[in-house]
mmCIF file of C-alpha atoms in Angstrom:
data_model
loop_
_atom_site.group_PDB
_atom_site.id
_atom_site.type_symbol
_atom_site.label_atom_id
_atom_site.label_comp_id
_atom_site.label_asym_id
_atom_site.label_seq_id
_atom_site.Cartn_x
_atom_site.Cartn_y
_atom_site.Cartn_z
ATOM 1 C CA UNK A 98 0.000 0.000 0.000
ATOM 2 C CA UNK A 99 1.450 3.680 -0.905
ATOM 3 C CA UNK A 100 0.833 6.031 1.247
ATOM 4 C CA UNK A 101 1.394 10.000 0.909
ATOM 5 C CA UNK A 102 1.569 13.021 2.676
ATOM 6 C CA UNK A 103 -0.659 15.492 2.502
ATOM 7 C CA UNK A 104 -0.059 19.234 3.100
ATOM 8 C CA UNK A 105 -2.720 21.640 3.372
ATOM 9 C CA UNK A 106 -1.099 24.817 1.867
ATOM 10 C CA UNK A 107 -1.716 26.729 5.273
ATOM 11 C CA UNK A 108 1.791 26.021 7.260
ATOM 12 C CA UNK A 109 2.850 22.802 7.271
ATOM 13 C CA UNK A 110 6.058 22.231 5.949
ATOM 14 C CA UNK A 111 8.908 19.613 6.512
ATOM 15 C CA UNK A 112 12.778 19.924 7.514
ATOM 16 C CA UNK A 113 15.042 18.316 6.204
ATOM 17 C CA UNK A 114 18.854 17.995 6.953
ATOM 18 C CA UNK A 115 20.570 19.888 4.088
ATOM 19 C CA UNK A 116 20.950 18.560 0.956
ATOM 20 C CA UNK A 117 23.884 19.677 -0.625
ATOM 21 C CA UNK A 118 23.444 19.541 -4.168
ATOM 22 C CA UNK A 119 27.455 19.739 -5.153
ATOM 23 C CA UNK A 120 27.202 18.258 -8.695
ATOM 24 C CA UNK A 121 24.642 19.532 -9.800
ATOM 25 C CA UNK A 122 26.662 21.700 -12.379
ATOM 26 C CA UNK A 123 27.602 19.227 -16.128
ATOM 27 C CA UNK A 124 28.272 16.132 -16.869
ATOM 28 C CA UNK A 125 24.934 14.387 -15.864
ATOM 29 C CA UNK A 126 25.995 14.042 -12.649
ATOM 30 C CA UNK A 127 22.615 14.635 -10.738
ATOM 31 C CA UNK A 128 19.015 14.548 -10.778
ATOM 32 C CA UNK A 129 16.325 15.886 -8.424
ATOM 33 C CA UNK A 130 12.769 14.421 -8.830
ATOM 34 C CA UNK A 131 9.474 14.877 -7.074
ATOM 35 C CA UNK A 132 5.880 13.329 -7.013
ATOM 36 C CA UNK A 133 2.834 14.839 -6.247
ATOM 37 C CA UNK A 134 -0.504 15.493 -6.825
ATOM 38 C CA UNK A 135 -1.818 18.850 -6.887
ATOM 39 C CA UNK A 136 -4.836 19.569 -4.252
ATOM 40 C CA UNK A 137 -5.470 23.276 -4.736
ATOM 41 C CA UNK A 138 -4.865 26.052 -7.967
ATOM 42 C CA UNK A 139 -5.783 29.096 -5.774
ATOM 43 C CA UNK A 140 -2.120 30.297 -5.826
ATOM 44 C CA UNK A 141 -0.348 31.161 -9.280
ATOM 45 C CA UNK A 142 2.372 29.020 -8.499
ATOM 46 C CA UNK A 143 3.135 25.718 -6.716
ATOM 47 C CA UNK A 144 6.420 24.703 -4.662
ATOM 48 C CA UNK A 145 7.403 21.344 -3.897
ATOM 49 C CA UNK A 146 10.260 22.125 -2.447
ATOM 50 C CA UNK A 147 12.950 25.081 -1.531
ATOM 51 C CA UNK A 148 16.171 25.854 0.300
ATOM 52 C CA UNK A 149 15.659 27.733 3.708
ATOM 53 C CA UNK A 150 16.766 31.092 3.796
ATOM 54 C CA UNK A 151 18.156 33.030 6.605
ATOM 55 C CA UNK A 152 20.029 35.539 4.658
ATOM 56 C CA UNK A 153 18.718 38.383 1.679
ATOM 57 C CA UNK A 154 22.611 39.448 1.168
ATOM 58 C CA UNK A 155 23.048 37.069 -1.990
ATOM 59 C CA UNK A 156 25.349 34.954 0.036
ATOM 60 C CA UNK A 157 24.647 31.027 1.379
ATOM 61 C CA UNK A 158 22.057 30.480 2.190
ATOM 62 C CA UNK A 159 20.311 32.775 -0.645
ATOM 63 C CA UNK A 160 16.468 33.256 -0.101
ATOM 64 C CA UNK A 161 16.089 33.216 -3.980
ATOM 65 C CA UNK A 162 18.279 30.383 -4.756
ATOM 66 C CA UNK A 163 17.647 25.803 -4.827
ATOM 67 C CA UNK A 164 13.758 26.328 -5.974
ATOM 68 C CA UNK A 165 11.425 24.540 -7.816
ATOM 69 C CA UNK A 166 8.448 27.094 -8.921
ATOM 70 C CA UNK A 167 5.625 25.718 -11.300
ATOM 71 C CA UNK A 168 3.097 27.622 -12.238
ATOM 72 C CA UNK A 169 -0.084 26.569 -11.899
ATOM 73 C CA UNK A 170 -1.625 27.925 -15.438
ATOM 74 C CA UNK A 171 1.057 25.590 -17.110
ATOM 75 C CA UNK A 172 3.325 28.777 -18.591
ATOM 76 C CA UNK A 173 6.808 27.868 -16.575
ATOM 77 C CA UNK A 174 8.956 26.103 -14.272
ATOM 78 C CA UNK A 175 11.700 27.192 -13.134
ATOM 79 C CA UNK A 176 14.497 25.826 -11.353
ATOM 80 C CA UNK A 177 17.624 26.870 -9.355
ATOM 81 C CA UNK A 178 19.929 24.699 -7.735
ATOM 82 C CA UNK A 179 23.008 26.784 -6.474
ATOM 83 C CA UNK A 180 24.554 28.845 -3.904
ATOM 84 C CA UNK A 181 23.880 32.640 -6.022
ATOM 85 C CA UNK A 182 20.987 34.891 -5.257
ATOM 86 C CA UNK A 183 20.664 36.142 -7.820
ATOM 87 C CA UNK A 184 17.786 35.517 -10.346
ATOM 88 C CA UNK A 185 20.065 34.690 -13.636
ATOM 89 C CA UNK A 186 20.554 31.403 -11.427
ATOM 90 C CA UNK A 187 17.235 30.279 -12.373
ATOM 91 C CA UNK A 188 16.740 27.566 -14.748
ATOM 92 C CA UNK A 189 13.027 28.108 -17.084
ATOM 93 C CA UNK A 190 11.056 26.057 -18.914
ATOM 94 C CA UNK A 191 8.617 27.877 -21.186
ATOM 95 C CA UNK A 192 5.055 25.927 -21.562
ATOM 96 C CA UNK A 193 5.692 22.610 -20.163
ATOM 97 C CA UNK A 194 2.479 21.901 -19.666
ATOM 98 C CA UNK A 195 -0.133 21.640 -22.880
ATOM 99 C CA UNK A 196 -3.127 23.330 -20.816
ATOM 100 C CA UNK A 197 -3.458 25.018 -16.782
ATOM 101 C CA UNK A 198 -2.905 22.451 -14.050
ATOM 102 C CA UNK A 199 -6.005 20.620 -12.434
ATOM 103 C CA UNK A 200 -6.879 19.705 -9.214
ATOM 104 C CA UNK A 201 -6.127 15.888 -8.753
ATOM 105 C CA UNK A 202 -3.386 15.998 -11.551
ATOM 106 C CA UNK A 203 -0.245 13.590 -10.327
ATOM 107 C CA UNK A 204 2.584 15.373 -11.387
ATOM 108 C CA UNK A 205 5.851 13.550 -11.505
ATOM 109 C CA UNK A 206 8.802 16.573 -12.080
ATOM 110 C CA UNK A 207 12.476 15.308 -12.857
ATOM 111 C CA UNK A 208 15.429 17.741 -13.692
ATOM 112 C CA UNK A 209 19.202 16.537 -14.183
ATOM 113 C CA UNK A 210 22.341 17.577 -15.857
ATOM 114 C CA UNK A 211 22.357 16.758 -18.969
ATOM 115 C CA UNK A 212 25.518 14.653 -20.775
ATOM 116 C CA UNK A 213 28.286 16.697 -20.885
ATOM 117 C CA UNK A 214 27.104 20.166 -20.463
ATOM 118 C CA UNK A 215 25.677 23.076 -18.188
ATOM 119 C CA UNK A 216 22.298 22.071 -19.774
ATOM 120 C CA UNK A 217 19.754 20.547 -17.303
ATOM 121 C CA UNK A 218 17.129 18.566 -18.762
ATOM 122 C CA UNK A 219 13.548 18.860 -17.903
ATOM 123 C CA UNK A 220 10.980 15.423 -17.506
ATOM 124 C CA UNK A 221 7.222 15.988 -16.725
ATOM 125 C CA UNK A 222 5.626 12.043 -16.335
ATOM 126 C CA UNK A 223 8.118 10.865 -17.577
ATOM 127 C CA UNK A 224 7.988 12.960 -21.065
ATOM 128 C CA UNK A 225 11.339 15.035 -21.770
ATOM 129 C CA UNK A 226 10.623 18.791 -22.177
ATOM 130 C CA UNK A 227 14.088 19.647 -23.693
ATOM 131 C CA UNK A 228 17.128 21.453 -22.284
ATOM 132 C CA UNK A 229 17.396 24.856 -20.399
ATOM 133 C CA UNK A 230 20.457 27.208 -19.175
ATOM 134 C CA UNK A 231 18.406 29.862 -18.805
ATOM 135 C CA UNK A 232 18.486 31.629 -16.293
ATOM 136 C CA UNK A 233 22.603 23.400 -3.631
ATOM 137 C CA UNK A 234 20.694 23.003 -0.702
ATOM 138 C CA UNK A 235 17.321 21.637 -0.197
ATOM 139 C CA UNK A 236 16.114 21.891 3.440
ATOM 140 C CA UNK A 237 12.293 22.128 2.968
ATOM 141 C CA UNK A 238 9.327 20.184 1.368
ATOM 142 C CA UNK A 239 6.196 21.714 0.966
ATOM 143 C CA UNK A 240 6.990 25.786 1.562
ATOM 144 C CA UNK A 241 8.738 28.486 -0.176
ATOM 145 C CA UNK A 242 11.499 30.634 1.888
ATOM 146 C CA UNK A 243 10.555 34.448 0.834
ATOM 147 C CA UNK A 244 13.183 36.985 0.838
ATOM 148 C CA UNK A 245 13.454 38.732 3.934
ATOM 149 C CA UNK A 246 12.904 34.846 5.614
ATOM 150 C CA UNK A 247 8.952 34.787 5.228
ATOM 151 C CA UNK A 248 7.832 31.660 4.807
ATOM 152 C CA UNK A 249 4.330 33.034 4.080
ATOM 153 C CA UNK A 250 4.257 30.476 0.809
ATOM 154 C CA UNK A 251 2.944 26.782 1.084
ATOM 155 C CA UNK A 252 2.106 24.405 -1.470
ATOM 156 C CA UNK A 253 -1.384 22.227 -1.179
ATOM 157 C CA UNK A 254 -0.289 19.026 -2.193
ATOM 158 C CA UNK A 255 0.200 15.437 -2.246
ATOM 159 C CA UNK A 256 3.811 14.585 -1.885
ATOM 160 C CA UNK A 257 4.512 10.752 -3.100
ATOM 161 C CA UNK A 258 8.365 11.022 -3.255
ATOM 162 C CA UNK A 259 11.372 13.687 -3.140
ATOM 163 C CA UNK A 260 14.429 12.501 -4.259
ATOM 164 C CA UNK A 261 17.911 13.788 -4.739
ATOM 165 C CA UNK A 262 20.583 11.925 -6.479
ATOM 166 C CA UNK A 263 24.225 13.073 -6.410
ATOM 167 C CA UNK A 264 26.437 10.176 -8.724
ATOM 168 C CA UNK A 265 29.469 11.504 -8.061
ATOM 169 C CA UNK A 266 28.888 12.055 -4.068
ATOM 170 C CA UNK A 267 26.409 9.089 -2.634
ATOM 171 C CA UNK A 268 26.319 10.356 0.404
ATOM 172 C CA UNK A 269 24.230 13.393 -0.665
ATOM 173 C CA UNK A 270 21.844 10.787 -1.515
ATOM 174 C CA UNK A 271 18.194 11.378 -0.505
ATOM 175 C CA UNK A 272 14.934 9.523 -1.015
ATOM 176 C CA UNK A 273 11.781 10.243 0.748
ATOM 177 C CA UNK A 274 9.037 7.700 1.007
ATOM 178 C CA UNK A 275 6.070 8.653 2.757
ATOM 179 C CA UNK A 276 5.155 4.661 2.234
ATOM 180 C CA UNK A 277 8.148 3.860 4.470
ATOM 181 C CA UNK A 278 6.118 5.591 7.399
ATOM 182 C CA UNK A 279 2.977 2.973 7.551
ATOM 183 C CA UNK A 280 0.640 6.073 7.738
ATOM 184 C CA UNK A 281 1.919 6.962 11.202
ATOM 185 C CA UNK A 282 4.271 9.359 12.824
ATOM 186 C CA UNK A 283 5.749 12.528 12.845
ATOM 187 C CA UNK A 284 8.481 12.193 10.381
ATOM 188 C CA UNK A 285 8.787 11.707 6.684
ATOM 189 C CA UNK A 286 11.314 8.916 6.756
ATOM 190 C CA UNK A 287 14.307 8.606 4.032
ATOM 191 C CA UNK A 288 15.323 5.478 3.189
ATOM 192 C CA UNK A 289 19.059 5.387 3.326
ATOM 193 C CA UNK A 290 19.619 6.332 6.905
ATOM 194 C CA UNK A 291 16.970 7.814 9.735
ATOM 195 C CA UNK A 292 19.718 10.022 10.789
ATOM 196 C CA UNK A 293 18.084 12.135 7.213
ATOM 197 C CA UNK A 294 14.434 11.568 8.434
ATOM 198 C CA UNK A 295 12.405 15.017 7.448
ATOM 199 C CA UNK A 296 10.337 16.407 10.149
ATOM 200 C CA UNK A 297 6.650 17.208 9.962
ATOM 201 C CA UNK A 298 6.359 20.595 11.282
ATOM 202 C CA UNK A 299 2.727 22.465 11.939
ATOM 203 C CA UNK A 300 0.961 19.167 11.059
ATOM 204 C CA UNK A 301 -1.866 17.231 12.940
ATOM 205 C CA UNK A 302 -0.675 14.944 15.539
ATOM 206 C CA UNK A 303 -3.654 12.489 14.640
ATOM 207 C CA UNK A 304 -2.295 10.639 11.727
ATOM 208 C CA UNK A 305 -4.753 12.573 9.688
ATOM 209 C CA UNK A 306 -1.808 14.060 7.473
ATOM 210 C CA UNK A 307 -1.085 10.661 5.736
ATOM 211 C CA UNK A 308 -3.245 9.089 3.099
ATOM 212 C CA UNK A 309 -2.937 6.240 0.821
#
């Protein structure tokens, strides 16, 4: 039985020991992917997933920087996966999606280096979407970090799976399974070490927050 996490676009969120996304420059040496299905279009944008920032200066961590933005009326994602603040880090993808996304659409979102180059390469359900260079920490699932540190942006969602694959450096390796947690708990388990467990923050204590 899957199970999956459900966030309710309010203020739940969960931490996550830092990711540090080291590769994630050429040579198809990385890939980030995550699973979800979308439970609300009343924002303009959706975010699975950000770095947290405690500094507007430009510097690590960078408020603007290790993002992934969709927009909900299908126009762009964008991506950023670096230690810069400033917006030329961003990676875009212009009309990935043929038509405005739905409630109850499962969205599967991958993005890796491509072969070789500073190109990353953009897969929605499984479909490549082409290269980008328009335009390495992930600490939180489910909210956006704001400049100025407000984390006034959550995502309504479904979250099946986060993962982060570094080929060159295992040890970055993360995969979160809300499965692995039996639909109980208060932590989104990874399943190469508990030591990387995420923790549900601002979520019922019930066991409401999972589903399957």
């Amino acid at each position: 039985m899957a199970y999956y996490l459900q966030f309710d676009g309010v203020n739940d969120y969960v931490s996550i020991p830092a990711v540090t996304a080291s590769t994630f420059t050429t040579g198809c040496n990385a890939y980030v992917e995550v699973r979800f299905v979308v439970r609300s279009t009343a924002s303009s944008t959706i975010r699975p997933f950000c770095r947290d920032a405690t500094s507007t200066s430009g510097t690590s961590p960078a408020a603007i920087a290790d993002r992934i933005i969709i927009d909900t009326d299908g126009t762009k994602i964008r991506f950023s996966a670096g230690n810069s603040g400033s917006s030329s880090t961003l990676v875009q993808w212009i009309n990935p999606f043929s038509s405005s996304l739905t409630v109850g659409q499962d969205v599967t979102i991958r993005i890796e280096t491509d072969f070789g180059t500073s190109f990353k390469r953009l897969y929605i359900n499984g479909v490549d979407k082409g290269l980008s260079n328009t335009g390495t920490n992930f600490q939180s699932i489910g909210r956006y970090a704001s400049i100025g540190g407000n984390f006034g942006v959550y995502a309504q969602i479904d979250l099946y799976h986060f993962e982060y694959v570094d080929r060159l450096n295992t040890s970055n390796n993360r995969y979160y399974d809300p499965t692995l947690s039996g639909g109980t708990g208060s932590t989104l388990p990874e399943s190469t070490s508990s030591t990387n467990d995420g923790t549900l923050i601002n979520f019922p204590t019930d066991d409401s927050q999972w589903g399957f």
